[in-house]
Amino acid sequence: MKAFSGHRVLPALLGVVALTACGSPSKAPSSAPPPPIDRMSEEGPEGYRYTDADVQFMQNMILHHAQALEMSRRAPGRTEREDILLLARRIERSQGDEIALMKRWLEARGEELPESGHHPHEHHGHHAAEREHGVELMAGMLTEAQLDQLAATEGPEFDRLFLQLMVYHHEGALDMVEELFSVGGRTAQDPELFQFASHVNSDQRIEITRMLEMLRAGER
Amino acid sequence: MRLSMLPRHEPTVRPAAWSGCLMLAAGLCFSTAPGAAQSGFTPGGDDDPRVGLAAGWHDAEEASWNMELLASQRRPDDFRNPETPGDGGFSNTDIGFQDDLVFVGNYHGFTVYDISDPKNPELRASVVCPGGQGDLSVFGDLVFISAQENRGRVDCGTQGTEGTVDPDRFRGVRVFDISDLDNPVQVAAVQTCRGSHTHTVVTDPSDPETIYIYNSGTSFVRSAEELEGCTDVRNPNDPTTSFWSIDVIRVPLAAPEQAHLIDSPRVFADEETGEIAALWPGGDHGEGTQSSRDTNQCHDITAYPEIGLAAGACSGNGILFDISTPAIPVRMNEVVDPNFAYWHSATFNNDGTKVIFTDEWGGGSAPRCLATDRPEWGANAIFDIVDGRMQLASYYKLPAPQTETENCVAHNGSLVPVPGRDIKVQAWYQGGISVFDFTDSENPYEIAFFDRGPLSETELFTGGFWSAYWYNGQIYGSEISRGLDVFELTPSEHLSENEIAAANLVRFSEFNPQHQPRNVWPPEMVVARAYYDQLLRHDGLLQDRAAVVATELDRIDGLPVGTEARAALAELATELWEDARRVDAGEEVGDAERIRTLAGALLDVATTMR
């Protein structure tokens, strides 16, 4: 579990946390010189360019989201808290929709979907990852042991573990977005992918805030 | 009442007989006697003709009720991927109007159509300038367009950008000079920390030389190395944070190249404590309620300069701003709503006594009009504005359920300028277009619709209507992947021929729906007749009297313009005032307010008759 303070500076999406002192808060006066415009591109329409890193991001995020669904499905029967059931249902619905979106994105470009049953733990690559027992994990992914532990708890114990693990899991998704933007090269140029990554970034930040509140509520 | 639904297999052929009620193989057709109170189907019921429409990109089955499709124009080749309807790089977005031109924003730039013949819109110009989402306004010789994406370039190039710091990257509000529509020139490009998701033109009634752009950036905060002053710290205790503000851009009309950011006001702050993030913190509102996003941004702002107000749809809050000094928007009142996920856009009624906010639950790419979805979620919330404060009156959601492969939620719309009523036309993505009456803010009801089947029966492509706006007699729909559609309203028991004719009298030489103008009706007989029709519809005048008034209206219409007609109008108005007095005194039943409205309209005609 990552350390987390009330106003933790979440990972800057662009990977560069701007700490520069600045006299005019939140203002960025800047007018670019008038450039010529490119009328009616002769290249003709084409899907926007994407990179291997983009593809890998989508493939990994499908697996990452799939685990969030797996976690959420454990809530019914194990918690008595209506707010946690509701949260679980929301995650199932929103991330379920997003999985469909990511699959469509990959299929439309003739890219491979991550194999169903393909275990994310074995997924290698230079994505946001952590090392556990010598196996590379995507950021925020739970181990089998952690999933088993979640399945074995119930009541307030489940509530607490579920929220903590889900926050951890969501943080991992934010790391993956951050890495996509900062890995270098022409990543996140595709409009749909850009929009999707932006949504993951904003939605999961909000859910994290909410889950931390729920955790605090459970402590009372 | 007429209802027609017909499958189309030949998209380029547009039979003139569309307004008729055709019975085709796969189609249904309902028809009831004129004046029948019932529509012949239950909106949202199994017999709603929008249920079960066949899928297709350009050959989907269509259903319409009280409105007629006049024309459809596919996106030009450079703005569409022929391989798929779901290429988000070429989505059509918002619309602006000027004279006989309609400007359609697109993730890839913008296109301009000549609509001097609304039945045959012609492509007039197109500008490739990627950056998404291409929210667009037109003002005089200027077009403003929003860019927020990573790929946006200052030079409008299509090659994209690189890394986290790229001097060529553009995220903000572009300004084009379109005085030569054949050669639009980008004259300014105002960079902002969170890019530009939407923007709003705000005029200053006391300074015609200057306009303001309220910019709503909703995207990530860029690096300070790329744009000085940007602070990607989501901490409201950090006074430099680029969250929790909107941007105000000043545009001197004589020198638009000098357009620049003048302020990023902390419009969500607590006036007393100075706390920057004083509005909705994010989260749900209790058991069984919707989770609303935190208010660190506005998604869209609708300004109504003539009444000095703007309505901000700001993530977790609906906000009323005093914009009497446009450079300094001042928050007056804000609301939250337990059914709203994301406050998305706003429309005032013409009097400025009501405001409708939309909720973009699911972000627009999700199917949120399923039969199982709650009707207050992903809907409109209609508020009365009383003494500068908003009071929730009701919700309105597209009544017809949509399928799992249709992204659907409340989206952009505008008023239909029928005098005496509050009517809005609105886009619901793949849910189609719905026209509804909210004169009684507690009881909104649908009066017309158009819908197509999904783009695909098996896949959810983001598509459907981004915007649907009334402009000078027609409804223009910006269809994300199918193109530009033009419609006309047709008379029904819910909307008379006179009411439509009166609406057609309201003409603008320029219209940006987020810069809301006041609708004013000229003193013409058809306006009075529209009020008369409303009086009848509401049983506001005794039948005998109504018949006498109708006869007199016809007689006056037959008179030449002059003293006799003028005197007759004034006399009829006087009699109606007497009717209203009797209603007030309880001597007769009726609707005194509507009777006086009719009397006033007749006097207006008399007064201006020369």
PDB file of C-alpha atoms in Angstrom, chain B residues 412-606:
ATOM      1  CA  ASN B 412     -26.396  20.079 -26.592  1.00  0.00           C
ATOM      2  CA  GLY B 413     -29.491  21.979 -27.639  1.00  0.00           C
ATOM      3  CA  SER B 414     -31.085  25.384 -28.023  1.00  0.00           C
ATOM      4  CA  LEU B 415     -34.430  27.103 -27.702  1.00  0.00           C
ATOM      5  CA  VAL B 416     -37.060  26.869 -30.409  1.00  0.00           C
ATOM      6  CA  PRO B 417     -38.381  30.444 -30.479  1.00  0.00           C
ATOM      7  CA  VAL B 418     -42.117  29.857 -30.230  1.00  0.00           C
ATOM      8  CA  PRO B 419     -43.666  32.916 -28.588  1.00  0.00           C
ATOM      9  CA  GLY B 420     -45.444  32.249 -25.329  1.00  0.00           C
ATOM     10  CA  ARG B 421     -43.741  28.916 -24.751  1.00  0.00           C
ATOM     11  CA  ASP B 422     -40.433  27.505 -23.625  1.00  0.00           C
ATOM     12  CA  ILE B 423     -39.362  24.827 -26.075  1.00  0.00           C
ATOM     13  CA  LYS B 424     -35.976  23.227 -26.511  1.00  0.00           C
ATOM     14  CA  VAL B 425     -34.520  21.046 -29.230  1.00  0.00           C
ATOM     15  CA  GLN B 426     -31.754  18.799 -28.001  1.00  0.00           C
ATOM     16  CA  ALA B 427     -29.246  16.228 -29.182  1.00  0.00           C
ATOM     17  CA  TRP B 428     -28.957  12.888 -27.370  1.00  0.00           C
ATOM     18  CA  TYR B 429     -26.079  11.310 -29.314  1.00  0.00           C
ATOM     19  CA  GLN B 430     -27.384   8.033 -30.784  1.00  0.00           C
ATOM     20  CA  GLY B 431     -30.631   8.640 -28.922  1.00  0.00           C
ATOM     21  CA  GLY B 432     -31.406  11.135 -31.688  1.00  0.00           C
ATOM     22  CA  ILE B 433     -33.057  14.509 -31.334  1.00  0.00           C
ATOM     23  CA  SER B 434     -35.862  15.335 -28.944  1.00  0.00           C
ATOM     24  CA  VAL B 435     -37.934  18.520 -28.920  1.00  0.00           C
ATOM     25  CA  PHE B 436     -39.726  19.227 -25.673  1.00  0.00           C
ATOM     26  CA  ASP B 437     -41.852  21.863 -23.995  1.00  0.00           C
ATOM     27  CA  PHE B 438     -40.848  23.103 -20.558  1.00  0.00           C
ATOM     28  CA  THR B 439     -43.195  26.087 -20.264  1.00  0.00           C
ATOM     29  CA  ASP B 440     -44.457  24.403 -17.133  1.00  0.00           C
ATOM     30  CA  SER B 441     -41.082  23.694 -15.626  1.00  0.00           C
ATOM     31  CA  GLU B 442     -42.513  20.958 -13.449  1.00  0.00           C
ATOM     32  CA  ASN B 443     -44.080  19.086 -16.346  1.00  0.00           C
ATOM     33  CA  PRO B 444     -41.880  18.982 -19.423  1.00  0.00           C
ATOM     34  CA  TYR B 445     -43.157  16.862 -22.299  1.00  0.00           C
ATOM     35  CA  GLU B 446     -41.914  15.779 -25.701  1.00  0.00           C
ATOM     36  CA  ILE B 447     -43.466  17.311 -28.794  1.00  0.00           C
ATOM     37  CA  ALA B 448     -41.270  16.011 -31.638  1.00  0.00           C
ATOM     38  CA  PHE B 449     -38.376  13.671 -32.272  1.00  0.00           C
ATOM     39  CA  PHE B 450     -36.041  12.149 -34.815  1.00  0.00           C
ATOM     40  CA  ASP B 451     -34.018   9.018 -34.286  1.00  0.00           C
ATOM     41  CA  ARG B 452     -31.927   6.584 -36.258  1.00  0.00           C
ATOM     42  CA  GLY B 453     -31.039   3.033 -35.453  1.00  0.00           C
ATOM     43  CA  PRO B 454     -27.566   2.385 -34.045  1.00  0.00           C
ATOM     44  CA  LEU B 455     -24.443   2.733 -36.192  1.00  0.00           C
ATOM     45  CA  SER B 456     -23.871  -0.937 -35.579  1.00  0.00           C
ATOM     46  CA  GLU B 457     -25.975  -3.688 -34.159  1.00  0.00           C
ATOM     47  CA  THR B 458     -23.008  -5.371 -32.542  1.00  0.00           C
ATOM     48  CA  GLU B 459     -20.528  -2.624 -31.723  1.00  0.00           C
ATOM     49  CA  LEU B 460     -20.783   0.589 -29.807  1.00  0.00           C
ATOM     50  CA  PHE B 461     -19.226   3.278 -31.960  1.00  0.00           C
ATOM     51  CA  THR B 462     -19.328   6.750 -30.500  1.00  0.00           C
ATOM     52  CA  GLY B 463     -21.747   8.561 -32.762  1.00  0.00           C
ATOM     53  CA  GLY B 464     -25.087  10.263 -32.992  1.00  0.00           C
ATOM     54  CA  PHE B 465     -26.036  13.900 -32.565  1.00  0.00           C
ATOM     55  CA  TRP B 466     -23.544  16.111 -30.799  1.00  0.00           C
ATOM     56  CA  SER B 467     -25.677  19.222 -31.170  1.00  0.00           C
ATOM     57  CA  ALA B 468     -29.137  20.072 -32.426  1.00  0.00           C
ATOM     58  CA  TYR B 469     -29.942  23.759 -32.741  1.00  0.00           C
ATOM     59  CA  TRP B 470     -32.707  25.877 -34.165  1.00  0.00           C
ATOM     60  CA  TYR B 471     -31.492  28.557 -36.568  1.00  0.00           C
ATOM     61  CA  ASN B 472     -33.708  30.811 -38.675  1.00  0.00           C
ATOM     62  CA  GLY B 473     -36.475  28.316 -39.280  1.00  0.00           C
ATOM     63  CA  GLN B 474     -34.633  25.007 -39.373  1.00  0.00           C
ATOM     64  CA  ILE B 475     -33.067  22.597 -36.943  1.00  0.00           C
ATOM     65  CA  TYR B 476     -29.457  21.720 -37.687  1.00  0.00           C
ATOM     66  CA  GLY B 477     -28.017  18.543 -36.269  1.00  0.00           C
ATOM     67  CA  SER B 478     -24.323  17.847 -36.094  1.00  0.00           C
ATOM     68  CA  GLU B 479     -24.047  14.083 -36.375  1.00  0.00           C
ATOM     69  CA  ILE B 480     -20.707  12.817 -35.110  1.00  0.00           C
ATOM     70  CA  SER B 481     -20.138  10.243 -37.818  1.00  0.00           C
ATOM     71  CA  ARG B 482     -22.969  10.716 -40.290  1.00  0.00           C
ATOM     72  CA  GLY B 483     -22.591  14.409 -41.077  1.00  0.00           C
ATOM     73  CA  LEU B 484     -24.865  17.434 -41.046  1.00  0.00           C
ATOM     74  CA  ASP B 485     -28.653  16.971 -40.908  1.00  0.00           C
ATOM     75  CA  VAL B 486     -31.284  19.635 -41.515  1.00  0.00           C
ATOM     76  CA  PHE B 487     -34.847  19.386 -40.211  1.00  0.00           C
ATOM     77  CA  GLU B 488     -38.085  21.265 -40.149  1.00  0.00           C
ATOM     78  CA  LEU B 489     -40.760  21.061 -37.522  1.00  0.00           C
ATOM     79  CA  THR B 490     -44.165  20.033 -38.822  1.00  0.00           C
ATOM     80  CA  PRO B 491     -47.523  21.063 -37.346  1.00  0.00           C
ATOM     81  CA  SER B 492     -49.124  18.766 -34.811  1.00  0.00           C
ATOM     82  CA  GLU B 493     -51.498  18.942 -31.884  1.00  0.00           C
ATOM     83  CA  HIS B 494     -48.487  19.974 -29.834  1.00  0.00           C
ATOM     84  CA  LEU B 495     -47.329  22.757 -32.127  1.00  0.00           C
ATOM     85  CA  SER B 496     -49.533  24.646 -34.568  1.00  0.00           C
ATOM     86  CA  GLU B 497     -48.691  25.957 -37.998  1.00  0.00           C
ATOM     87  CA  ASN B 498     -49.006  29.486 -36.608  1.00  0.00           C
ATOM     88  CA  GLU B 499     -46.601  28.742 -33.801  1.00  0.00           C
ATOM     89  CA  ILE B 500     -44.041  27.402 -36.266  1.00  0.00           C
ATOM     90  CA  ALA B 501     -44.561  30.407 -38.537  1.00  0.00           C
ATOM     91  CA  ALA B 502     -44.079  32.744 -35.568  1.00  0.00           C
ATOM     92  CA  ALA B 503     -40.882  30.930 -34.605  1.00  0.00           C
ATOM     93  CA  ASN B 504     -39.658  31.382 -38.166  1.00  0.00           C
ATOM     94  CA  LEU B 505     -39.928  35.154 -37.747  1.00  0.00           C
ATOM     95  CA  VAL B 506     -37.047  35.188 -35.287  1.00  0.00           C
ATOM     96  CA  ARG B 507     -33.962  35.697 -37.441  1.00  0.00           C
ATOM     97  CA  PHE B 508     -30.364  36.136 -36.479  1.00  0.00           C
ATOM     98  CA  SER B 509     -27.386  37.027 -38.622  1.00  0.00           C
ATOM     99  CA  GLU B 510     -25.189  35.144 -36.190  1.00  0.00           C
ATOM    100  CA  PHE B 511     -25.871  32.520 -33.572  1.00  0.00           C
ATOM    101  CA  ASN B 512     -23.632  30.675 -31.153  1.00  0.00           C
ATOM    102  CA  PRO B 513     -25.891  28.688 -28.835  1.00  0.00           C
ATOM    103  CA  GLN B 514     -23.606  29.180 -25.833  1.00  0.00           C
ATOM    104  CA  HIS B 515     -23.851  32.931 -26.384  1.00  0.00           C
ATOM    105  CA  GLN B 516     -27.565  33.094 -25.974  1.00  0.00           C
ATOM    106  CA  PRO B 517     -29.443  35.961 -27.618  1.00  0.00           C
ATOM    107  CA  ARG B 518     -32.894  37.145 -26.703  1.00  0.00           C
ATOM    108  CA  ASN B 519     -35.632  36.041 -29.064  1.00  0.00           C
ATOM    109  CA  VAL B 520     -37.864  38.945 -30.066  1.00  0.00           C
ATOM    110  CA  TRP B 521     -40.920  38.579 -32.262  1.00  0.00           C
ATOM    111  CA  PRO B 522     -41.949  41.252 -34.710  1.00  0.00           C
ATOM    112  CA  PRO B 523     -45.512  42.572 -34.391  1.00  0.00           C
ATOM    113  CA  GLU B 524     -47.231  40.342 -36.909  1.00  0.00           C
ATOM    114  CA  MET B 525     -50.619  38.704 -37.014  1.00  0.00           C
ATOM    115  CA  VAL B 526     -49.162  35.216 -37.039  1.00  0.00           C
ATOM    116  CA  VAL B 527     -47.628  35.862 -33.622  1.00  0.00           C
ATOM    117  CA  ALA B 528     -51.059  36.785 -32.291  1.00  0.00           C
ATOM    118  CA  ARG B 529     -52.467  33.692 -33.967  1.00  0.00           C
ATOM    119  CA  ALA B 530     -49.826  31.577 -32.246  1.00  0.00           C
ATOM    120  CA  TYR B 531     -51.002  33.000 -28.912  1.00  0.00           C
ATOM    121  CA  TYR B 532     -54.572  32.318 -29.940  1.00  0.00           C
ATOM    122  CA  ASP B 533     -53.728  28.678 -30.687  1.00  0.00           C
ATOM    123  CA  GLN B 534     -52.126  28.380 -27.263  1.00  0.00           C
ATOM    124  CA  LEU B 535     -55.201  29.888 -25.657  1.00  0.00           C
ATOM    125  CA  LEU B 536     -57.361  27.249 -27.327  1.00  0.00           C
ATOM    126  CA  ARG B 537     -54.964  24.423 -26.461  1.00  0.00           C
ATOM    127  CA  HIS B 538     -55.232  25.363 -22.811  1.00  0.00           C
ATOM    128  CA  ASP B 539     -58.987  25.929 -22.865  1.00  0.00           C
ATOM    129  CA  GLY B 540     -58.223  29.498 -21.865  1.00  0.00           C
ATOM    130  CA  LEU B 541     -61.238  31.119 -23.453  1.00  0.00           C
ATOM    131  CA  LEU B 542     -64.892  30.109 -23.513  1.00  0.00           C
ATOM    132  CA  GLN B 543     -65.728  28.311 -26.727  1.00  0.00           C
ATOM    133  CA  ASP B 544     -68.270  30.888 -27.861  1.00  0.00           C
ATOM    134  CA  ARG B 545     -65.867  33.721 -27.360  1.00  0.00           C
ATOM    135  CA  ALA B 546     -63.054  31.790 -28.997  1.00  0.00           C
ATOM    136  CA  ALA B 547     -65.189  31.325 -32.099  1.00  0.00           C
ATOM    137  CA  VAL B 548     -66.029  35.018 -32.221  1.00  0.00           C
ATOM    138  CA  VAL B 549     -62.360  35.956 -31.848  1.00  0.00           C
ATOM    139  CA  ALA B 550     -61.391  33.532 -34.639  1.00  0.00           C
ATOM    140  CA  THR B 551     -63.954  35.045 -36.966  1.00  0.00           C
ATOM    141  CA  GLU B 552     -62.751  38.535 -36.164  1.00  0.00           C
ATOM    142  CA  LEU B 553     -59.112  37.562 -36.702  1.00  0.00           C
ATOM    143  CA  ASP B 554     -60.004  36.209 -40.127  1.00  0.00           C
ATOM    144  CA  ARG B 555     -61.957  39.367 -40.959  1.00  0.00           C
ATOM    145  CA  ILE B 556     -59.058  41.578 -39.906  1.00  0.00           C
ATOM    146  CA  ASP B 557     -56.634  39.504 -41.953  1.00  0.00           C
ATOM    147  CA  GLY B 558     -58.818  40.239 -44.976  1.00  0.00           C
ATOM    148  CA  LEU B 559     -58.686  43.999 -44.442  1.00  0.00           C
ATOM    149  CA  PRO B 560     -56.145  46.165 -46.192  1.00  0.00           C
ATOM    150  CA  VAL B 561     -53.464  47.672 -44.027  1.00  0.00           C
ATOM    151  CA  GLY B 562     -54.864  50.929 -42.708  1.00  0.00           C
ATOM    152  CA  THR B 563     -57.115  52.714 -40.316  1.00  0.00           C
ATOM    153  CA  GLU B 564     -59.935  50.214 -40.362  1.00  0.00           C
ATOM    154  CA  ALA B 565     -57.728  47.234 -39.613  1.00  0.00           C
ATOM    155  CA  ARG B 566     -55.938  49.172 -36.935  1.00  0.00           C
ATOM    156  CA  ALA B 567     -59.164  50.138 -35.240  1.00  0.00           C
ATOM    157  CA  ALA B 568     -60.501  46.591 -35.472  1.00  0.00           C
ATOM    158  CA  LEU B 569     -57.355  45.203 -33.870  1.00  0.00           C
ATOM    159  CA  ALA B 570     -57.513  47.696 -31.045  1.00  0.00           C
ATOM    160  CA  GLU B 571     -61.157  46.940 -30.479  1.00  0.00           C
ATOM    161  CA  LEU B 572     -60.591  43.193 -30.381  1.00  0.00           C
ATOM    162  CA  ALA B 573     -57.758  43.732 -27.937  1.00  0.00           C
ATOM    163  CA  THR B 574     -60.018  45.808 -25.732  1.00  0.00           C
ATOM    164  CA  GLU B 575     -62.681  43.099 -25.752  1.00  0.00           C
ATOM    165  CA  LEU B 576     -60.070  40.522 -24.791  1.00  0.00           C
ATOM    166  CA  TRP B 577     -58.902  42.665 -21.914  1.00  0.00           C
ATOM    167  CA  GLU B 578     -62.501  42.671 -20.758  1.00  0.00           C
ATOM    168  CA  ASP B 579     -62.569  38.860 -21.060  1.00  0.00           C
ATOM    169  CA  ALA B 580     -59.473  38.679 -18.904  1.00  0.00           C
ATOM    170  CA  ARG B 581     -61.027  40.983 -16.337  1.00  0.00           C
ATOM    171  CA  ARG B 582     -64.082  38.738 -16.138  1.00  0.00           C
ATOM    172  CA  VAL B 583     -61.865  35.710 -15.613  1.00  0.00           C
ATOM    173  CA  ASP B 584     -59.998  37.506 -12.848  1.00  0.00           C
ATOM    174  CA  ALA B 585     -63.307  38.454 -11.251  1.00  0.00           C
ATOM    175  CA  GLY B 586     -64.463  34.860 -11.360  1.00  0.00           C
ATOM    176  CA  GLU B 587     -67.312  35.670 -13.717  1.00  0.00           C
ATOM    177  CA  GLU B 588     -65.902  33.390 -16.391  1.00  0.00           C
ATOM    178  CA  VAL B 589     -63.483  30.529 -16.527  1.00  0.00           C
ATOM    179  CA  GLY B 590     -60.367  30.939 -18.612  1.00  0.00           C
ATOM    180  CA  ASP B 591     -56.716  31.821 -18.638  1.00  0.00           C
ATOM    181  CA  ALA B 592     -56.482  35.546 -17.993  1.00  0.00           C
ATOM    182  CA  GLU B 593     -52.729  35.689 -18.539  1.00  0.00           C
ATOM    183  CA  ARG B 594     -52.890  34.076 -21.958  1.00  0.00           C
ATOM    184  CA  ILE B 595     -55.869  36.216 -22.956  1.00  0.00           C
ATOM    185  CA  ARG B 596     -53.902  39.364 -22.103  1.00  0.00           C
ATOM    186  CA  THR B 597     -50.903  38.069 -23.995  1.00  0.00           C
ATOM    187  CA  LEU B 598     -53.072  37.711 -27.094  1.00  0.00           C
ATOM    188  CA  ALA B 599     -54.562  41.162 -26.541  1.00  0.00           C
ATOM    189  CA  GLY B 600     -51.108  42.652 -26.183  1.00  0.00           C
ATOM    190  CA  ALA B 601     -49.909  41.022 -29.403  1.00  0.00           C
ATOM    191  CA  LEU B 602     -52.917  42.419 -31.284  1.00  0.00           C
ATOM    192  CA  LEU B 603     -52.238  45.885 -29.934  1.00  0.00           C
ATOM    193  CA  ASP B 604     -48.596  45.564 -31.005  1.00  0.00           C
ATOM    194  CA  VAL B 605     -49.744  44.826 -34.538  1.00  0.00           C
ATOM    195  CA  ALA B 606     -52.139  47.768 -34.452  1.00  0.00           C
TER     196      ALA B 606
END
